[in-house]
mmCIF file of C-alpha atoms in Angstrom:
data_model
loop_
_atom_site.group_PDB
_atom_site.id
_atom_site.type_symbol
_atom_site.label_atom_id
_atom_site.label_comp_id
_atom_site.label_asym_id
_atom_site.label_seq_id
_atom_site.Cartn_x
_atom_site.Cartn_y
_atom_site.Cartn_z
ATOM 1 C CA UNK A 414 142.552 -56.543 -104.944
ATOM 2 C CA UNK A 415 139.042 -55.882 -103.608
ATOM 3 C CA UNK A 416 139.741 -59.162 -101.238
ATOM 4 C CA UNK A 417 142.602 -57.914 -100.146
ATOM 5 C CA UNK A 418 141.342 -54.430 -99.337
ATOM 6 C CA UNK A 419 138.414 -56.482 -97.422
ATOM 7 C CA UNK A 420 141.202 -58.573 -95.395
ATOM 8 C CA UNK A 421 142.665 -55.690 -94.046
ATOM 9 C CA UNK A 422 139.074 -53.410 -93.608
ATOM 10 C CA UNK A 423 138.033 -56.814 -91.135
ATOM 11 C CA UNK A 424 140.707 -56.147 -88.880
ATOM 12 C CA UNK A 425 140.360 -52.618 -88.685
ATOM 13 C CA UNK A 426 136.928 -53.036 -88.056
ATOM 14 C CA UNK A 427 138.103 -55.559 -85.397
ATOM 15 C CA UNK A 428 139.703 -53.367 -83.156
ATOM 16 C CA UNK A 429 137.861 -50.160 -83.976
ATOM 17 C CA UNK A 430 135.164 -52.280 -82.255
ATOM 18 C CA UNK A 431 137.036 -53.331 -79.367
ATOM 19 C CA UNK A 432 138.697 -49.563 -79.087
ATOM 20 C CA UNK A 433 135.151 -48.313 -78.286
ATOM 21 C CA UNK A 434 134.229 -51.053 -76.156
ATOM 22 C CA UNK A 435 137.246 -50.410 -73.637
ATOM 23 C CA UNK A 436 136.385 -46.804 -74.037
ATOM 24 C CA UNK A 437 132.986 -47.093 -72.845
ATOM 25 C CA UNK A 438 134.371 -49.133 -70.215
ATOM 26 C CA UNK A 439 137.126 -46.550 -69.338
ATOM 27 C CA UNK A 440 134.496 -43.749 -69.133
ATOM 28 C CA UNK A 441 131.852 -45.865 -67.187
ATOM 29 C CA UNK A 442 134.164 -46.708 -64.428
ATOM 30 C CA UNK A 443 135.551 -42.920 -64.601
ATOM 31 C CA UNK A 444 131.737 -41.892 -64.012
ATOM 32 C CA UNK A 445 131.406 -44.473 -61.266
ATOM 33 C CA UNK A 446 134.445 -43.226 -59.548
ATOM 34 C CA UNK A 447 133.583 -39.281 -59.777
ATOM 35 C CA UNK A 448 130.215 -39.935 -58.057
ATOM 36 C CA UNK A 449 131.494 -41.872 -55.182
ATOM 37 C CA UNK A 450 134.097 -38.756 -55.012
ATOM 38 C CA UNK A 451 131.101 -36.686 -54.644
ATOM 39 C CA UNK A 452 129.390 -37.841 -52.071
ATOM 40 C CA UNK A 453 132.171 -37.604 -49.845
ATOM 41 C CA UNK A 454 133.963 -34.299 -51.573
ATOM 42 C CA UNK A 455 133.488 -32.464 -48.047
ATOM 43 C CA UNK A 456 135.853 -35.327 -46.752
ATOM 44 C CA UNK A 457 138.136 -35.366 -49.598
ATOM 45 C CA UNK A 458 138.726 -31.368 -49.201
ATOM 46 C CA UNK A 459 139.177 -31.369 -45.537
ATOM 47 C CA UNK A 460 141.865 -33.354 -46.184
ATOM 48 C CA UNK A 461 143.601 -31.278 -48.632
ATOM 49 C CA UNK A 462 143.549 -28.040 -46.530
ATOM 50 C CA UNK A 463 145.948 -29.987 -44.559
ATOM 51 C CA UNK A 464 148.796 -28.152 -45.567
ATOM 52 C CA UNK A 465 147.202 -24.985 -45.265
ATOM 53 C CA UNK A 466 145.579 -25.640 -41.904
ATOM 54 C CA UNK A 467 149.368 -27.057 -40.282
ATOM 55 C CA UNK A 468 150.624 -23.983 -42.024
ATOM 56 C CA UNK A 469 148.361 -21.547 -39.835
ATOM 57 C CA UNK A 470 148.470 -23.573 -36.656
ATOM 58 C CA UNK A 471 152.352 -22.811 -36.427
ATOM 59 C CA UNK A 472 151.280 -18.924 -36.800
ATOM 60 C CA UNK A 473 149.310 -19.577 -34.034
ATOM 61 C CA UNK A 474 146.430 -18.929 -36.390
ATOM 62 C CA UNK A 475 143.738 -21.705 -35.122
ATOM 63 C CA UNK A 476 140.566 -20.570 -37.815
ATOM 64 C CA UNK A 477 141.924 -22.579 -41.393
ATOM 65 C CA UNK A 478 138.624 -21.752 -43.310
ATOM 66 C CA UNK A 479 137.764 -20.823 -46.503
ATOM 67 C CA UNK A 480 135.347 -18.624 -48.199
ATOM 68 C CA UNK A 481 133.190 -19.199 -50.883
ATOM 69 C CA UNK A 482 133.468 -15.604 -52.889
ATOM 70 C CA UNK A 483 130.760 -16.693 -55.807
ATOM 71 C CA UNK A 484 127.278 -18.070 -55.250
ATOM 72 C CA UNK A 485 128.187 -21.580 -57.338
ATOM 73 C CA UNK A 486 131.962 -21.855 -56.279
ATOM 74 C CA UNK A 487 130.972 -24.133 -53.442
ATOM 75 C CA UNK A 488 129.299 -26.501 -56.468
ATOM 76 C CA UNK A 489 132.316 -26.261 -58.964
ATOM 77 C CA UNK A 490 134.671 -27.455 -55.968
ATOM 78 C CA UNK A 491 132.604 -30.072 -55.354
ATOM 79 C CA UNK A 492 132.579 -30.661 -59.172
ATOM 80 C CA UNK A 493 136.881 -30.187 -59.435
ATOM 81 C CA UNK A 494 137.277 -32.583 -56.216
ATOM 82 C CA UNK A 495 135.042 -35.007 -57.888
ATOM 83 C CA UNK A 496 136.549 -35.594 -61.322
ATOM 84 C CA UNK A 497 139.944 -35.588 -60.089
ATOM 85 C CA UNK A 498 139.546 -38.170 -57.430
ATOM 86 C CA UNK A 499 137.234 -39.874 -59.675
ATOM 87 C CA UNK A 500 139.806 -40.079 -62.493
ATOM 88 C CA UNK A 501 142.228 -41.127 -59.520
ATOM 89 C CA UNK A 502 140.041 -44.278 -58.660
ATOM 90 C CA UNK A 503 139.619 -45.083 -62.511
ATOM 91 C CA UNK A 504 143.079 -44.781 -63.524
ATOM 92 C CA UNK A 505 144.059 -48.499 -62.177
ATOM 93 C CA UNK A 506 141.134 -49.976 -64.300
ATOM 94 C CA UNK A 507 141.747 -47.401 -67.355
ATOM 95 C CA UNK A 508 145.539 -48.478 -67.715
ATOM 96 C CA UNK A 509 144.171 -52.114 -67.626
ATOM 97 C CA UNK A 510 141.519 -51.443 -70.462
ATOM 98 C CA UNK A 511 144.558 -49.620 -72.188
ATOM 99 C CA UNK A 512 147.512 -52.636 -71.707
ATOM 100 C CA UNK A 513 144.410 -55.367 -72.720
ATOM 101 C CA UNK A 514 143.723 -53.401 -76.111
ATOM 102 C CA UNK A 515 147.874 -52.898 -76.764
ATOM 103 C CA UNK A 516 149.157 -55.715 -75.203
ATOM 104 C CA UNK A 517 148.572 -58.393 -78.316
ATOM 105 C CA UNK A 518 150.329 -56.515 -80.657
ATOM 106 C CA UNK A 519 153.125 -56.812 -79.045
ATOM 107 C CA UNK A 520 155.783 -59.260 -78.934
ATOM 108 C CA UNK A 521 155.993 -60.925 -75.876
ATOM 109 C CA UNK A 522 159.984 -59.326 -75.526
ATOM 110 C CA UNK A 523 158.306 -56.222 -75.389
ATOM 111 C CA UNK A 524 156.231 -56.860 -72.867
ATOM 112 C CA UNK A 525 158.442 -57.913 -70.379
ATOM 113 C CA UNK A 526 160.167 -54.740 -71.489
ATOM 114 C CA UNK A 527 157.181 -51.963 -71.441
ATOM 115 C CA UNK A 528 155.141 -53.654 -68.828
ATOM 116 C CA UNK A 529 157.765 -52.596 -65.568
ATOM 117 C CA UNK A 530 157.856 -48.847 -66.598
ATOM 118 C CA UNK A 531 153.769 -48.834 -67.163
ATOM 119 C CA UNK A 532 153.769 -49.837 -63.516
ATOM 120 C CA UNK A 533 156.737 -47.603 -62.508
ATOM 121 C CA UNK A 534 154.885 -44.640 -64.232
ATOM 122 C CA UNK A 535 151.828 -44.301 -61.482
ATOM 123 C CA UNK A 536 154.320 -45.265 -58.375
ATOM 124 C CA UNK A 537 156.656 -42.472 -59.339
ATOM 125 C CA UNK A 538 153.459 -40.086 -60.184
ATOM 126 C CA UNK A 539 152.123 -41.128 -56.715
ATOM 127 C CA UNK A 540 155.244 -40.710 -55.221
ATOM 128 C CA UNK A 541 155.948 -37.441 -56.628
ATOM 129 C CA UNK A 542 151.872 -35.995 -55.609
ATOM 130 C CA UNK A 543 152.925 -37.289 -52.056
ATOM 131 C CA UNK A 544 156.234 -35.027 -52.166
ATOM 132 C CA UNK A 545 154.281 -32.174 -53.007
ATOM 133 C CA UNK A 546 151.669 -32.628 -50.250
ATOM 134 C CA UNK A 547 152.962 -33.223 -47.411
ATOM 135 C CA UNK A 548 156.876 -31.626 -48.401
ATOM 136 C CA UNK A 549 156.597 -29.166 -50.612
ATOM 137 C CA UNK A 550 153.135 -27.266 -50.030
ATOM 138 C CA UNK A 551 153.068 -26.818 -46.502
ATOM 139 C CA UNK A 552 156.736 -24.984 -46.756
ATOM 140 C CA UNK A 553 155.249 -22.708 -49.694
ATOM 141 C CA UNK A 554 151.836 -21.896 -47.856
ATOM 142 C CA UNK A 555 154.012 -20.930 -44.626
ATOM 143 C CA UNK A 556 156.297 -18.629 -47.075
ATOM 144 C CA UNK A 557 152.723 -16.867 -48.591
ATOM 145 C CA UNK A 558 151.299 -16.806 -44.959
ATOM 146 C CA UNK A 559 154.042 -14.535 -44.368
ATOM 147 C CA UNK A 560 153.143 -11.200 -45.911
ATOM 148 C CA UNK A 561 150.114 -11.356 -43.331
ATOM 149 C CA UNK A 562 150.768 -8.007 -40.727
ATOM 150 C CA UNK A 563 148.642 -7.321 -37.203
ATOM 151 C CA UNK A 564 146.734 -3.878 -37.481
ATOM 152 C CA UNK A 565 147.280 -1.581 -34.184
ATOM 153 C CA UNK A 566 144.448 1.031 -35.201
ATOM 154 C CA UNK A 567 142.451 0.017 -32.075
ATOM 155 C CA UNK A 568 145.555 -0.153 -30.041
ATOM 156 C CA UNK A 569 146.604 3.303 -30.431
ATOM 157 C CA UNK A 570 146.178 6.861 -28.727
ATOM 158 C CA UNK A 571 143.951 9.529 -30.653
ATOM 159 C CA UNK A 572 145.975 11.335 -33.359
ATOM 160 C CA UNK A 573 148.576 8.856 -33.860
ATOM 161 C CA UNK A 574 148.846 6.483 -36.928
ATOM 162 C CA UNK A 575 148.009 2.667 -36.937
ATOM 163 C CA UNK A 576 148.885 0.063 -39.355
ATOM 164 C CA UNK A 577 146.160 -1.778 -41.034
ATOM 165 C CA UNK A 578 145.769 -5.575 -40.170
ATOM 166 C CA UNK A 579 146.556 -7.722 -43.465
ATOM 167 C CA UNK A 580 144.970 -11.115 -43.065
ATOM 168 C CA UNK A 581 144.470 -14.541 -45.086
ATOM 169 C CA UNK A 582 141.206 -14.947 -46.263
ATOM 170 C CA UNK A 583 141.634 -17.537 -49.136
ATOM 171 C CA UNK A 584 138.801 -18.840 -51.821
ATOM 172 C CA UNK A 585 138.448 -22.451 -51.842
ATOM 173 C CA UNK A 586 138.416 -22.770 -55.476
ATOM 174 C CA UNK A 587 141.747 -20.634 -55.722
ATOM 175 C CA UNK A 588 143.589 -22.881 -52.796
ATOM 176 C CA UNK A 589 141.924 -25.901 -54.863
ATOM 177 C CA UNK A 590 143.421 -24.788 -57.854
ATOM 178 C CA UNK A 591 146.491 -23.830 -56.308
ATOM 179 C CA UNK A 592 147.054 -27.491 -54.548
ATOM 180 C CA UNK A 593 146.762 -29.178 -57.389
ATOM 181 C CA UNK A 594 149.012 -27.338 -59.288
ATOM 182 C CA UNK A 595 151.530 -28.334 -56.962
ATOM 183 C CA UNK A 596 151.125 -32.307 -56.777
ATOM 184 C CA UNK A 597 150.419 -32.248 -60.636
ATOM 185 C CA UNK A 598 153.235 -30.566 -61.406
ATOM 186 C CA UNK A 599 155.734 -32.787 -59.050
ATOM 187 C CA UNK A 600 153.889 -35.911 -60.092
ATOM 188 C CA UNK A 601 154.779 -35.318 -63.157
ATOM 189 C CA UNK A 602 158.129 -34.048 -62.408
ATOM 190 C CA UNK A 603 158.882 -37.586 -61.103
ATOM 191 C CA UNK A 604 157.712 -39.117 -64.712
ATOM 192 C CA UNK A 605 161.474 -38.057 -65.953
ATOM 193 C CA UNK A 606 163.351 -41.368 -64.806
ATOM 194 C CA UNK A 607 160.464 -43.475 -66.056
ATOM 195 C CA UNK A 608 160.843 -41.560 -69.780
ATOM 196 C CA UNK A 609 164.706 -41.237 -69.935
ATOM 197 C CA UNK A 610 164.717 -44.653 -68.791
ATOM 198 C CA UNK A 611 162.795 -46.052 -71.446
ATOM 199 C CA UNK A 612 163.779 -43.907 -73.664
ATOM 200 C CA UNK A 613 167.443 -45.123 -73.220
ATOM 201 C CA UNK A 614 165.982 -48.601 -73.787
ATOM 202 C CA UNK A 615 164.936 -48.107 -76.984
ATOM 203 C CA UNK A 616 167.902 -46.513 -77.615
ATOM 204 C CA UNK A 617 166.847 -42.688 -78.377
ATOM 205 C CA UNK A 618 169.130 -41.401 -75.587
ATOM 206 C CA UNK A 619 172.365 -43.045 -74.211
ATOM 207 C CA UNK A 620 173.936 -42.076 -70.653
ATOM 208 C CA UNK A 621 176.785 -39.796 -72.094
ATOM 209 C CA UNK A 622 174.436 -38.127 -74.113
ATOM 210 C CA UNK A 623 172.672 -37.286 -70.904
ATOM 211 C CA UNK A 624 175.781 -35.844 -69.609
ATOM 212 C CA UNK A 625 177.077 -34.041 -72.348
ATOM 213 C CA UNK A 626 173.756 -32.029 -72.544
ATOM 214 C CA UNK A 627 173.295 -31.680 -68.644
ATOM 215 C CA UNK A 628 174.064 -28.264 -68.341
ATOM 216 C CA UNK A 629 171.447 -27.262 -71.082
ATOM 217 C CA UNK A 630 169.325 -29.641 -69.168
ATOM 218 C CA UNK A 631 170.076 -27.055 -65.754
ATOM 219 C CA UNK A 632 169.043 -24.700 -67.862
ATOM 220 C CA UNK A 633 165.921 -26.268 -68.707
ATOM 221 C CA UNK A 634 164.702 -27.222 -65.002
ATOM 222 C CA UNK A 635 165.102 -23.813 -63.916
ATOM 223 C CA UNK A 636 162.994 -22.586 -66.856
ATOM 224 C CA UNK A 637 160.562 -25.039 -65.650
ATOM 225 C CA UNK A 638 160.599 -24.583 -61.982
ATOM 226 C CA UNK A 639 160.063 -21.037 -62.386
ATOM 227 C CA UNK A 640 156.922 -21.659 -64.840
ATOM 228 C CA UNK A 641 154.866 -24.456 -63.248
ATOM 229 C CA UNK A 642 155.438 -23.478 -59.321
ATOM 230 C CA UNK A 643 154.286 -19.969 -57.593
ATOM 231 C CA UNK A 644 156.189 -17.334 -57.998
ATOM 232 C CA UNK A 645 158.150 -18.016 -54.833
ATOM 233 C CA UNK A 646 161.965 -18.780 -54.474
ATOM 234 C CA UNK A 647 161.145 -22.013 -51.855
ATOM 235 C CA UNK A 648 159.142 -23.845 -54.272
ATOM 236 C CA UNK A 649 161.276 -23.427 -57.114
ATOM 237 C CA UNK A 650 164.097 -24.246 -55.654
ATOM 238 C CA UNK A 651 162.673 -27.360 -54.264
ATOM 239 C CA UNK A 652 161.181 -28.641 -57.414
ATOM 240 C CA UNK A 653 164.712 -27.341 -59.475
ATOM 241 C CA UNK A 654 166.978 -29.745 -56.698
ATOM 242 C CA UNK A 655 164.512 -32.634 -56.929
ATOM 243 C CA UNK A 656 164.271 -32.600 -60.555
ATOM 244 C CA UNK A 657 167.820 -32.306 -61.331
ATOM 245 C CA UNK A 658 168.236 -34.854 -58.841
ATOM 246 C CA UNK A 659 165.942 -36.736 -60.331
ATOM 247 C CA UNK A 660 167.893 -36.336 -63.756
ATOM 248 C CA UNK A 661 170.928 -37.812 -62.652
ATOM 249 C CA UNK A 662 169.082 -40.717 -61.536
ATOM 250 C CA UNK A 663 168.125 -41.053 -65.161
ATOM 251 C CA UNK A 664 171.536 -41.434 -66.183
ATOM 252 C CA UNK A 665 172.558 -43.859 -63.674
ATOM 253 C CA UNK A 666 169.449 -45.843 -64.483
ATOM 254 C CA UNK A 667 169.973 -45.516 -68.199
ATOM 255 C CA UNK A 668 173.573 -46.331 -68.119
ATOM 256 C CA UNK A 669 172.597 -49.711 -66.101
ATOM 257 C CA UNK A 670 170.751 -50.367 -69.517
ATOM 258 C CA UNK A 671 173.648 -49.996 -71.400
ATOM 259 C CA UNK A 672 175.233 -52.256 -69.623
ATOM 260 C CA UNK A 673 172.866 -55.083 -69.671
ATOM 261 C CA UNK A 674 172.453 -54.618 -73.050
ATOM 262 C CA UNK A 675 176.226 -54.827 -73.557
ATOM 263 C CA UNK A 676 176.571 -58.031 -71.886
ATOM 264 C CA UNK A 677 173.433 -59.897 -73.385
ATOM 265 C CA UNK A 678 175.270 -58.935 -76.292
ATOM 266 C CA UNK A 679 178.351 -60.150 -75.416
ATOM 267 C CA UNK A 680 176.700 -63.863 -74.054
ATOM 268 C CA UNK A 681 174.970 -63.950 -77.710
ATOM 269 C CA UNK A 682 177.955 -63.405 -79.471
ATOM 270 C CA UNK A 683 179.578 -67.169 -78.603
ATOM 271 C CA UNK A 684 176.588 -68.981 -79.182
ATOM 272 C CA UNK A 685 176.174 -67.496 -82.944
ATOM 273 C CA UNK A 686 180.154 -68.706 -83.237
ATOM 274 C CA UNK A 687 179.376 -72.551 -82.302
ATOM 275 C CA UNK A 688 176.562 -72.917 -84.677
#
């Protein structure tokens, strides 16, 4: 018994080991990454007020900057830009390190099976961040930029009464914070043919099923849309139509499983007969 507890501890042992050497490799290169964001973060964020700055140039409002209300804000942007975009240059190298630690367990069936949707995955994530960007954000900035009023109190005769100016003057950590909200939120958003999709591989959810529960799944987007976007009816409306469009992608995709399935099943069937 004590040999064949020892067997099994060897293994363990095995890949405990090589666990912690891919995560020391992981976090190395994630390191690596976040200090070449940092010594370009100025670059990095003048690229991301992008939406705010085209926002403001159609308002005729030409002066796009930011204010730094704390003494250390300017530091922790610097710090926020940095380990995103550094987790952004990782990521290709960490899903490697991940797939080389998983990948011999598995049969090499499910491989060719897993292997499309762990490339899908960061395409549609990508895909979804660029949505948000250059789509999405832009419209919602323009829809806050809105409540903004001229003042007249200089423009008007003694005794009458003058409306006060209301102007933009945003933090950069908030519109930081606020930005990526938005391309995390759709990049993830855009996960949901990648999961039903391989979810309907494995056979946890079927294309009918999909449609039987689709208005509880309307239901569910909304809820959503109205909890990870502003508070503003463009957004969520956006992210509600692109999800639930994205949804009945998901069924389409997942039936097209089915049917492959179906028919591998049906090409296997004569084969077993002539033996």
């Amino acid at each position: 018994m004590n040999d064949e507890v020892g067997s099994n501890a060897a293994p363990l042992i095995e890949h405990l080991t090589e666990l912690r050497s891919r995560l020391i490799r992981s976090v190395l290169a994630f390191l690596v990454g976040m200090i070449i964001c940092f010594t370009v973060w100025n670059s990095i964020f003048n690229f991301l007020t992008y939406p705010l700055c085209s926002a403001m140039m159609e308002r005729g409002q030409e002066d796009c900057g930011l204010i730094l209300i704390k003494l250390q804000e300017g530091f922790f942007v610097a710090i926020s830009i940095s380990f995103l975009g550094g987790f952004i240059l990782a990521f290709p190298y960490i899903a490697f390190q991940l797939w080389r630690f998983v990948a011999p367990g598995l049969y090499k069936t499910e491989k060719g099976a897993f292997l499309p949707f762990l490339l899908a995955s960061p395409f549609m994530f990508f895909l979804g961040a660029s949505f948000a960007f250059w789509i999405v954000t832009p419209l919602a900035f323009d829809f806050f930029l809105g409540f903004q009023q001229p003042g007249s109190l200089g423009e008007l005769e003694e005794g009458e009464g003058g409306i006060a100016a209301v102007a933009f003057q945003g933090s950069a950590q908030e519109y930081l914070s606020l930005t990526i909200k938005f391309i995390v939120a759709f990049g993830l958003c855009f996960q949901l043919p990648v999961l039903l999709t391989l979810m309907g591989k494995v056979g946890l959810v079927s294309s009918d099923g999909l449609k039987t529960v689709r208005k509880y799944a309307v239901v569910g987007i909304l809820v959503m849309a109205a909890i990870v976007t502003p508070p503003d009816i463009i957004t969520q409306v956006i992210l509600f139509v692109v999800v639930y469009g994205l949804y009945e992608v998901s069924i389409y995709l997942v039936r097209r499983v089915e049917t492959k399935r179906a028919k591998d099943i049906d090409t296997a069937e004569p084969t077993d007969a002539d033996k």
